[in-house]
Amino acid sequence: MQSFEINKTDLLRIKTALEGDDAELEKVLQGYHASEIAILFEKLPQEAKERIINILPTDVASEVISEMAEEHHPEELLVNLHPEKRSEIVEELDYDDATDIISQLDEEQQHEILKDIDQEDASSIRALLSYDEDTAGGLMNSDIIKVNINLNKKGALDEIIHQSEEMEELYTIYVVDDLDTLMGILSIKTVIKARADARVNDLVQTNFVYVKADVDQEEVARLISQYNLTSIPVVNDDMKLLGRVTVDDIIDVMEEENTEDILKISGVSEDEELSGNWQDAVKSRLPWLVINLGTAFLAASIIRNFDSTVAKLSIISAYMTIIAGMGGNAATQALAVTVRRISLSDLTDKQAYNTVLKEFLVGMINGGANGLIVFIVAFFYDANPMLGLVLFLAMTGNLIIAGLTGASIPLILKRIGVDPAVASSIIITTFTDCIGFLLPLWLATKLLLHQ
Amino acid sequence: MQSFEINKTDLLRIKTALEGDDAELEKVLQGYHASEIAILFEKLPQEAKERIINILPTDVASEVISEMAEEHHPEELLVNLHPEKRSEIVEELDYDDATDIISQLDEEQQHEILKDIDQEDASSIRALLSYDEDTAGGLMNSDIIKVNINLNKKGALDEIIHQSEEMEELYTIYVVDDLDTLMGILSIKTVIKARADARVNDLVQTNFVYVKADVDQEEVARLISQYNLTSIPVVNDDMKLLGRVTVDDIIDVMEEENTEDILKISGVSEDEELSGNWQDAVKSRLPWLVINLGTAFLAASIIRNFDSTVAKLSIISAYMTIIAGMGGNAATQALAVTVRRISLSDLTDKQAYNTVLKEFLVGMINGGANGLIVFIVAFFYDANPMLGLVLFLAMTGNLIIAGLTGASIPLILKRIGVDPAVASSIIITTFTDCIGFLLPLWLATKLLLHQ
């Protein structure tokens, strides 16, 4: 099988079916998985989406809505549905998905939707709406299977079967005491295999991983990945069980965080939607470019200080752009490796020291190698060995600076609590630009013009 | 709970325990999860690791080894163990983990390990060794629960309990016919809840997602994410069930692929280990820098062509570095958004067209805004409005080129089957450097020097 992508054949099939009657449309829709319909929705007009949602069975309709990407606004579709259909769909949604969608609406619309649905569901969703969406509380689902620690095998199995009625997947079963305090976890396998007279108390696994509701989603992802979990229980400060975060939500978090990392390291605001419009893109990128322009003026002011050198030796103007540019490239390499390393795990002092030392060595060797090439060009093409020496020294020096800053700036930013992916590249480019201009100009002034 | 990181307290505790006798060490080790011990191993000498593995119960020891990162060489630890202990551990390992570790050894060592273990296990591992490690076949585990489609409820439940003896998690149950052809899937919940006279044939879900063994791991990750699966069955060309890929392996794949994406977009070979030594870093990065040096010479040759302009108007030398640099920054922004968008899903022709159009608009507006700032500086600081006009036009022009190339180059590369993350940034930097030097120099020559 291949992952599903928007394509003309499927779009045409749906669009043709949309021209026919409901029965025909229904038949065509049966050939698609809910997540596929959600993808096709990206290309359909609002009325078509509403009609399709109204035709689909409630369980499929709610899955389609929960699978729609945030940037395609499932909440707008939901708000426009007939109140009765809408309530059916919201009640069918997992609480965490319902919360994610409803949280995009204003308070009045939220109230409108929640007042019509089952009041138990409504209060669960209201509770979830109170958590920040980037925390364990915002990610968690309160649809869990929990059994009391005092039950026996038969009682526990009955509870599990009863509570799993409305659930898609079992994942882990949570064991609580009479006050809903989380005592441990249980696998369905253990229960099935237990002797008939076993009690939950004998079967429960008390050594388990959990998170508090206010823990950041990145940390939740790290725990799920580190301990190979399929779900993780979420508790409050008194260890009361609030819900669980499942691995499928974590996969979405990882995709989101990775998009953010790539954008931030490239100077794009992490909030820019990949398929957003040009106005949003300008808003997200212009501030960063203006900051860069400021640092570019700083680097350019160094060139201004060597005005007479440039006028007398105009060829240095071409070479210094090469040296500054290569410094930027080498620094980006060191930065990418270091930022990625930090984002996967924290480094000890010794590891941090070794990282900087390694980048110093790499800068020296790569600088020397590229410096040699520039030397050869200056020697043969410009017939100027002294210029070659100036350029060799400048290239080596700038690539050492590139390695040192590329490794140490993100490490320092991380220690002082600033996101290393955001601020590093601008600081480093300023360094490599300034040194990349300063070194060849200063060396040329001293060694070639003897001033 | 917090995710576990290397810290002095735990390291000291382990190191102190290593000085005592086995009983004491064993007691200290009991306080740690296997994945935590695997992390602490990064800081322990080889003898200490071997001693700990020998002391740990086999199931924990094998989990520690399977949790060790590839770059910390679990295979070396394995190879040095006493053959008997080693065989116990390999037999305990999941087949996919055993295969990953053993695949790092040379053929002779592989043979040495496999000849000592249970021959059924050995042949399963040998079969897995034949798949490319970046495909579904390389990721899959042959430890699955499968039931014959002709069984009744009792028979199926007995089979499930029997087969789950050695498994950590249940995930999905696979249904096969007498020839091992995959017919569908079954959830444990369905079996438990079924009526006593139900047959697997009545319970099986025949609409399911699967992959062929040679499918790339990125595609497997996309399927698992798109259809919210906890595992996906792997089949051969005849639909024979070979194994399954589980979601915890996919989380590792996603981390790996995301590291690769960030490294590639920054000009680092995807094979560079984040904590590798300086020799490997030089090998991975020098070729890229040398290619960049070539394109930098190309851009610099443009400056050489305007030698007399630079000599007469040395101030242009400072300003052109600003314009080229800003072009590079803007192009990186457009590139990051486009590359990330492509890596999450394919774009239709119309979406591709709209993306390029959007980046054109963004480039025009951001170029105009930054051009205006440069104009104001030239006007007030250099008292040269004509220079300001030259710089305004050059900045706007270069940022439009930056947007156009930043969006279109990765789209074109993707269509012709070249990885857009690798080759894009160098092509785009060459464009923005060349245009960033050419525009201000050419405009200055025409409008200021009237040549």
PDB file of C-alpha atoms in Angstrom, chain A residues 47-227:
ATOM      1  CA  GLU A  47     -20.971  23.063   0.618  1.00  0.00           C
ATOM      2  CA  ALA A  48     -19.538  19.804  -0.747  1.00  0.00           C
ATOM      3  CA  LYS A  49     -17.817  19.063   2.554  1.00  0.00           C
ATOM      4  CA  GLU A  50     -21.010  19.729   4.509  1.00  0.00           C
ATOM      5  CA  ARG A  51     -23.039  17.518   2.210  1.00  0.00           C
ATOM      6  CA  ILE A  52     -20.536  14.682   2.528  1.00  0.00           C
ATOM      7  CA  ILE A  53     -20.429  14.949   6.323  1.00  0.00           C
ATOM      8  CA  ASN A  54     -24.232  14.827   6.416  1.00  0.00           C
ATOM      9  CA  ILE A  55     -24.311  11.694   4.259  1.00  0.00           C
ATOM     10  CA  LEU A  56     -21.579   9.760   6.076  1.00  0.00           C
ATOM     11  CA  PRO A  57     -22.445   7.547   9.057  1.00  0.00           C
ATOM     12  CA  THR A  58     -21.753   9.504  12.278  1.00  0.00           C
ATOM     13  CA  ASP A  59     -18.709   7.440  13.272  1.00  0.00           C
ATOM     14  CA  VAL A  60     -17.039   7.973   9.885  1.00  0.00           C
ATOM     15  CA  ALA A  61     -18.052  11.656   9.755  1.00  0.00           C
ATOM     16  CA  SER A  62     -16.489  12.297  13.158  1.00  0.00           C
ATOM     17  CA  GLU A  63     -13.317  10.481  12.150  1.00  0.00           C
ATOM     18  CA  VAL A  64     -13.074  12.581   8.978  1.00  0.00           C
ATOM     19  CA  ILE A  65     -13.402  15.769  11.028  1.00  0.00           C
ATOM     20  CA  SER A  66     -10.828  14.618  13.574  1.00  0.00           C
ATOM     21  CA  GLU A  67      -8.390  13.742  10.767  1.00  0.00           C
ATOM     22  CA  MET A  68      -8.628  17.152   9.057  1.00  0.00           C
ATOM     23  CA  ALA A  69      -5.471  19.212   9.559  1.00  0.00           C
ATOM     24  CA  GLU A  70      -5.850  22.219  11.838  1.00  0.00           C
ATOM     25  CA  GLU A  71      -4.968  24.537   8.965  1.00  0.00           C
ATOM     26  CA  HIS A  72      -7.994  23.322   6.994  1.00  0.00           C
ATOM     27  CA  HIS A  73     -10.291  24.444   9.806  1.00  0.00           C
ATOM     28  CA  PRO A  74     -12.457  21.481  10.835  1.00  0.00           C
ATOM     29  CA  GLU A  75     -14.101  23.810  13.391  1.00  0.00           C
ATOM     30  CA  GLU A  76     -15.669  25.903  10.607  1.00  0.00           C
ATOM     31  CA  LEU A  77     -17.178  22.803   9.068  1.00  0.00           C
ATOM     32  CA  LEU A  78     -18.509  21.696  12.466  1.00  0.00           C
ATOM     33  CA  VAL A  79     -20.040  25.068  13.309  1.00  0.00           C
ATOM     34  CA  ASN A  80     -22.010  25.175  10.066  1.00  0.00           C
ATOM     35  CA  LEU A  81     -23.625  21.745  10.455  1.00  0.00           C
ATOM     36  CA  HIS A  82     -27.220  21.257  11.556  1.00  0.00           C
ATOM     37  CA  PRO A  83     -27.163  21.355  15.421  1.00  0.00           C
ATOM     38  CA  GLU A  84     -28.486  17.821  15.743  1.00  0.00           C
ATOM     39  CA  LYS A  85     -25.915  16.313  13.360  1.00  0.00           C
ATOM     40  CA  ARG A  86     -23.212  18.403  14.987  1.00  0.00           C
ATOM     41  CA  SER A  87     -24.037  17.116  18.480  1.00  0.00           C
ATOM     42  CA  GLU A  88     -23.974  13.525  17.253  1.00  0.00           C
ATOM     43  CA  ILE A  89     -20.542  14.075  15.746  1.00  0.00           C
ATOM     44  CA  VAL A  90     -19.094  15.863  18.781  1.00  0.00           C
ATOM     45  CA  GLU A  91     -20.342  13.108  21.086  1.00  0.00           C
ATOM     46  CA  GLU A  92     -18.700  10.525  18.842  1.00  0.00           C
ATOM     47  CA  LEU A  93     -15.334  12.339  18.761  1.00  0.00           C
ATOM     48  CA  ASP A  94     -12.584  11.387  21.195  1.00  0.00           C
ATOM     49  CA  TYR A  95     -12.500  14.033  23.901  1.00  0.00           C
ATOM     50  CA  ASP A  96      -9.011  15.225  22.978  1.00  0.00           C
ATOM     51  CA  ASP A  97      -9.923  15.622  19.304  1.00  0.00           C
ATOM     52  CA  ALA A  98     -13.180  17.398  20.172  1.00  0.00           C
ATOM     53  CA  THR A  99     -11.250  19.730  22.461  1.00  0.00           C
ATOM     54  CA  ASP A 100      -8.625  20.528  19.832  1.00  0.00           C
ATOM     55  CA  ILE A 101     -11.312  21.460  17.313  1.00  0.00           C
ATOM     56  CA  ILE A 102     -13.621  23.362  19.667  1.00  0.00           C
ATOM     57  CA  SER A 103     -10.706  25.311  21.148  1.00  0.00           C
ATOM     58  CA  GLN A 104     -10.336  27.082  17.771  1.00  0.00           C
ATOM     59  CA  LEU A 105     -13.789  28.676  18.138  1.00  0.00           C
ATOM     60  CA  ASP A 106     -14.719  31.774  20.111  1.00  0.00           C
ATOM     61  CA  GLU A 107     -16.375  31.366  23.523  1.00  0.00           C
ATOM     62  CA  GLU A 108     -19.889  31.958  22.293  1.00  0.00           C
ATOM     63  CA  GLN A 109     -19.586  29.252  19.606  1.00  0.00           C
ATOM     64  CA  GLN A 110     -17.991  26.874  22.128  1.00  0.00           C
ATOM     65  CA  HIS A 111     -20.937  27.391  24.454  1.00  0.00           C
ATOM     66  CA  GLU A 112     -23.380  26.898  21.564  1.00  0.00           C
ATOM     67  CA  ILE A 113     -21.856  23.502  20.720  1.00  0.00           C
ATOM     68  CA  LEU A 114     -21.352  22.231  24.274  1.00  0.00           C
ATOM     69  CA  LYS A 115     -24.837  23.106  25.543  1.00  0.00           C
ATOM     70  CA  ASP A 116     -26.466  20.723  23.042  1.00  0.00           C
ATOM     71  CA  ILE A 117     -24.436  17.620  23.764  1.00  0.00           C
ATOM     72  CA  ASP A 118     -24.520  15.022  26.514  1.00  0.00           C
ATOM     73  CA  GLN A 119     -23.620  16.907  29.692  1.00  0.00           C
ATOM     74  CA  GLU A 120     -21.060  14.371  30.847  1.00  0.00           C
ATOM     75  CA  ASP A 121     -19.211  14.701  27.529  1.00  0.00           C
ATOM     76  CA  ALA A 122     -19.522  18.483  27.721  1.00  0.00           C
ATOM     77  CA  SER A 123     -17.941  18.686  31.153  1.00  0.00           C
ATOM     78  CA  SER A 124     -15.059  16.395  30.105  1.00  0.00           C
ATOM     79  CA  ILE A 125     -14.395  18.642  27.107  1.00  0.00           C
ATOM     80  CA  ARG A 126     -14.660  21.796  29.259  1.00  0.00           C
ATOM     81  CA  ALA A 127     -12.058  20.333  31.636  1.00  0.00           C
ATOM     82  CA  LEU A 128      -9.702  19.610  28.727  1.00  0.00           C
ATOM     83  CA  LEU A 129     -10.200  23.103  27.276  1.00  0.00           C
ATOM     84  CA  SER A 130      -8.568  24.490  30.427  1.00  0.00           C
ATOM     85  CA  TYR A 131      -5.151  22.948  29.631  1.00  0.00           C
ATOM     86  CA  ASP A 132      -2.563  24.564  27.362  1.00  0.00           C
ATOM     87  CA  GLU A 133      -2.698  22.673  24.049  1.00  0.00           C
ATOM     88  CA  ASP A 134       1.075  22.043  24.039  1.00  0.00           C
ATOM     89  CA  THR A 135       1.077  20.155  27.365  1.00  0.00           C
ATOM     90  CA  ALA A 136       0.268  16.594  28.427  1.00  0.00           C
ATOM     91  CA  GLY A 137      -3.097  17.917  29.675  1.00  0.00           C
ATOM     92  CA  GLY A 138      -3.855  19.429  26.273  1.00  0.00           C
ATOM     93  CA  LEU A 139      -2.923  16.234  24.457  1.00  0.00           C
ATOM     94  CA  MET A 140      -4.554  13.735  26.746  1.00  0.00           C
ATOM     95  CA  ASN A 141      -7.732  11.831  26.207  1.00  0.00           C
ATOM     96  CA  SER A 142      -9.999  11.100  29.154  1.00  0.00           C
ATOM     97  CA  ASP A 143     -11.347   8.014  27.378  1.00  0.00           C
ATOM     98  CA  ILE A 144      -9.476   5.443  29.453  1.00  0.00           C
ATOM     99  CA  ILE A 145     -10.009   2.013  30.880  1.00  0.00           C
ATOM    100  CA  LYS A 146      -9.455   1.960  34.618  1.00  0.00           C
ATOM    101  CA  VAL A 147     -10.117  -0.805  37.115  1.00  0.00           C
ATOM    102  CA  ASN A 148     -10.196  -0.707  40.886  1.00  0.00           C
ATOM    103  CA  ILE A 149      -7.266  -2.398  42.568  1.00  0.00           C
ATOM    104  CA  ASN A 150      -9.617  -4.441  44.795  1.00  0.00           C
ATOM    105  CA  LEU A 151     -11.394  -6.270  41.964  1.00  0.00           C
ATOM    106  CA  ASN A 152     -10.861  -9.946  41.200  1.00  0.00           C
ATOM    107  CA  LYS A 153     -10.098 -11.374  37.729  1.00  0.00           C
ATOM    108  CA  LYS A 154     -13.705 -11.785  36.669  1.00  0.00           C
ATOM    109  CA  GLY A 155     -14.697  -8.334  37.934  1.00  0.00           C
ATOM    110  CA  ALA A 156     -11.725  -6.710  36.215  1.00  0.00           C
ATOM    111  CA  LEU A 157     -12.392  -8.470  32.896  1.00  0.00           C
ATOM    112  CA  ASP A 158     -16.058  -7.453  32.998  1.00  0.00           C
ATOM    113  CA  GLU A 159     -15.046  -3.849  33.684  1.00  0.00           C
ATOM    114  CA  ILE A 160     -12.521  -3.882  30.849  1.00  0.00           C
ATOM    115  CA  ILE A 161     -15.021  -5.258  28.347  1.00  0.00           C
ATOM    116  CA  HIS A 162     -17.699  -2.856  29.513  1.00  0.00           C
ATOM    117  CA  GLN A 163     -15.443   0.220  29.381  1.00  0.00           C
ATOM    118  CA  SER A 164     -13.932  -0.747  26.045  1.00  0.00           C
ATOM    119  CA  GLU A 165     -17.365  -0.621  24.351  1.00  0.00           C
ATOM    120  CA  GLU A 166     -16.715   2.776  22.819  1.00  0.00           C
ATOM    121  CA  MET A 167     -12.955   2.548  22.343  1.00  0.00           C
ATOM    122  CA  GLU A 168     -10.995   1.914  19.200  1.00  0.00           C
ATOM    123  CA  GLU A 169      -7.864   0.533  20.783  1.00  0.00           C
ATOM    124  CA  LEU A 170      -7.177  -0.955  24.201  1.00  0.00           C
ATOM    125  CA  TYR A 171      -3.655   0.246  24.913  1.00  0.00           C
ATOM    126  CA  THR A 172      -2.952  -0.040  28.641  1.00  0.00           C
ATOM    127  CA  ILE A 173      -5.397  -0.566  31.496  1.00  0.00           C
ATOM    128  CA  TYR A 174      -4.949   1.701  34.515  1.00  0.00           C
ATOM    129  CA  VAL A 175      -5.374   0.566  38.091  1.00  0.00           C
ATOM    130  CA  VAL A 176      -6.717   3.042  40.646  1.00  0.00           C
ATOM    131  CA  ASP A 177      -7.730   2.966  44.295  1.00  0.00           C
ATOM    132  CA  ASP A 178     -11.103   4.115  45.648  1.00  0.00           C
ATOM    133  CA  LEU A 179      -9.991   7.772  45.456  1.00  0.00           C
ATOM    134  CA  ASP A 180      -8.973   7.475  41.774  1.00  0.00           C
ATOM    135  CA  THR A 181      -5.282   7.630  42.685  1.00  0.00           C
ATOM    136  CA  LEU A 182      -3.209   5.911  40.010  1.00  0.00           C
ATOM    137  CA  MET A 183      -1.657   2.795  41.553  1.00  0.00           C
ATOM    138  CA  GLY A 184      -0.220   1.065  38.493  1.00  0.00           C
ATOM    139  CA  ILE A 185      -0.855  -0.440  35.108  1.00  0.00           C
ATOM    140  CA  LEU A 186      -2.105  -3.756  33.829  1.00  0.00           C
ATOM    141  CA  SER A 187      -1.960  -5.402  30.426  1.00  0.00           C
ATOM    142  CA  ILE A 188      -4.992  -7.204  29.044  1.00  0.00           C
ATOM    143  CA  LYS A 189      -2.718 -10.190  28.475  1.00  0.00           C
ATOM    144  CA  THR A 190      -1.934 -10.417  32.194  1.00  0.00           C
ATOM    145  CA  VAL A 191      -5.622 -10.386  33.051  1.00  0.00           C
ATOM    146  CA  ILE A 192      -6.548 -13.037  30.499  1.00  0.00           C
ATOM    147  CA  LYS A 193      -3.720 -15.299  31.574  1.00  0.00           C
ATOM    148  CA  ALA A 194      -4.280 -14.845  35.340  1.00  0.00           C
ATOM    149  CA  ARG A 195      -5.659 -17.626  37.526  1.00  0.00           C
ATOM    150  CA  ALA A 196      -9.374 -17.348  38.217  1.00  0.00           C
ATOM    151  CA  ASP A 197      -8.858 -16.390  41.875  1.00  0.00           C
ATOM    152  CA  ALA A 198      -6.244 -13.695  41.167  1.00  0.00           C
ATOM    153  CA  ARG A 199      -6.963 -10.134  42.256  1.00  0.00           C
ATOM    154  CA  VAL A 200      -5.965  -6.955  40.441  1.00  0.00           C
ATOM    155  CA  ASN A 201      -3.758  -6.194  43.439  1.00  0.00           C
ATOM    156  CA  ASP A 202      -1.638  -9.294  42.603  1.00  0.00           C
ATOM    157  CA  LEU A 203      -1.400  -8.491  38.898  1.00  0.00           C
ATOM    158  CA  VAL A 204      -0.781  -4.754  38.911  1.00  0.00           C
ATOM    159  CA  GLN A 205       2.585  -3.470  37.727  1.00  0.00           C
ATOM    160  CA  THR A 206       3.525  -0.660  40.096  1.00  0.00           C
ATOM    161  CA  ASN A 207       6.700   0.452  38.367  1.00  0.00           C
ATOM    162  CA  PHE A 208       5.422   2.629  35.535  1.00  0.00           C
ATOM    163  CA  VAL A 209       5.981   5.877  33.699  1.00  0.00           C
ATOM    164  CA  TYR A 210       3.529   8.781  34.070  1.00  0.00           C
ATOM    165  CA  VAL A 211       3.394  12.556  33.534  1.00  0.00           C
ATOM    166  CA  LYS A 212       1.818  15.536  35.260  1.00  0.00           C
ATOM    167  CA  ALA A 213      -0.757  17.444  33.222  1.00  0.00           C
ATOM    168  CA  ASP A 214       1.386  20.569  32.798  1.00  0.00           C
ATOM    169  CA  VAL A 215       4.404  18.789  31.266  1.00  0.00           C
ATOM    170  CA  ASP A 216       5.399  20.090  27.827  1.00  0.00           C
ATOM    171  CA  GLN A 217       4.431  17.903  24.841  1.00  0.00           C
ATOM    172  CA  GLU A 218       8.072  17.555  23.739  1.00  0.00           C
ATOM    173  CA  GLU A 219       8.921  15.971  27.075  1.00  0.00           C
ATOM    174  CA  VAL A 220       5.895  13.642  26.741  1.00  0.00           C
ATOM    175  CA  ALA A 221       7.167  12.593  23.292  1.00  0.00           C
ATOM    176  CA  ARG A 222      10.630  11.972  24.715  1.00  0.00           C
ATOM    177  CA  LEU A 223       9.236   9.702  27.463  1.00  0.00           C
ATOM    178  CA  ILE A 224       7.056   7.711  25.051  1.00  0.00           C
ATOM    179  CA  SER A 225      10.039   7.273  22.743  1.00  0.00           C
ATOM    180  CA  GLN A 226      12.551   6.477  25.508  1.00  0.00           C
ATOM    181  CA  TYR A 227      10.418   3.852  27.255  1.00  0.00           C
TER     182      TYR A 227
END
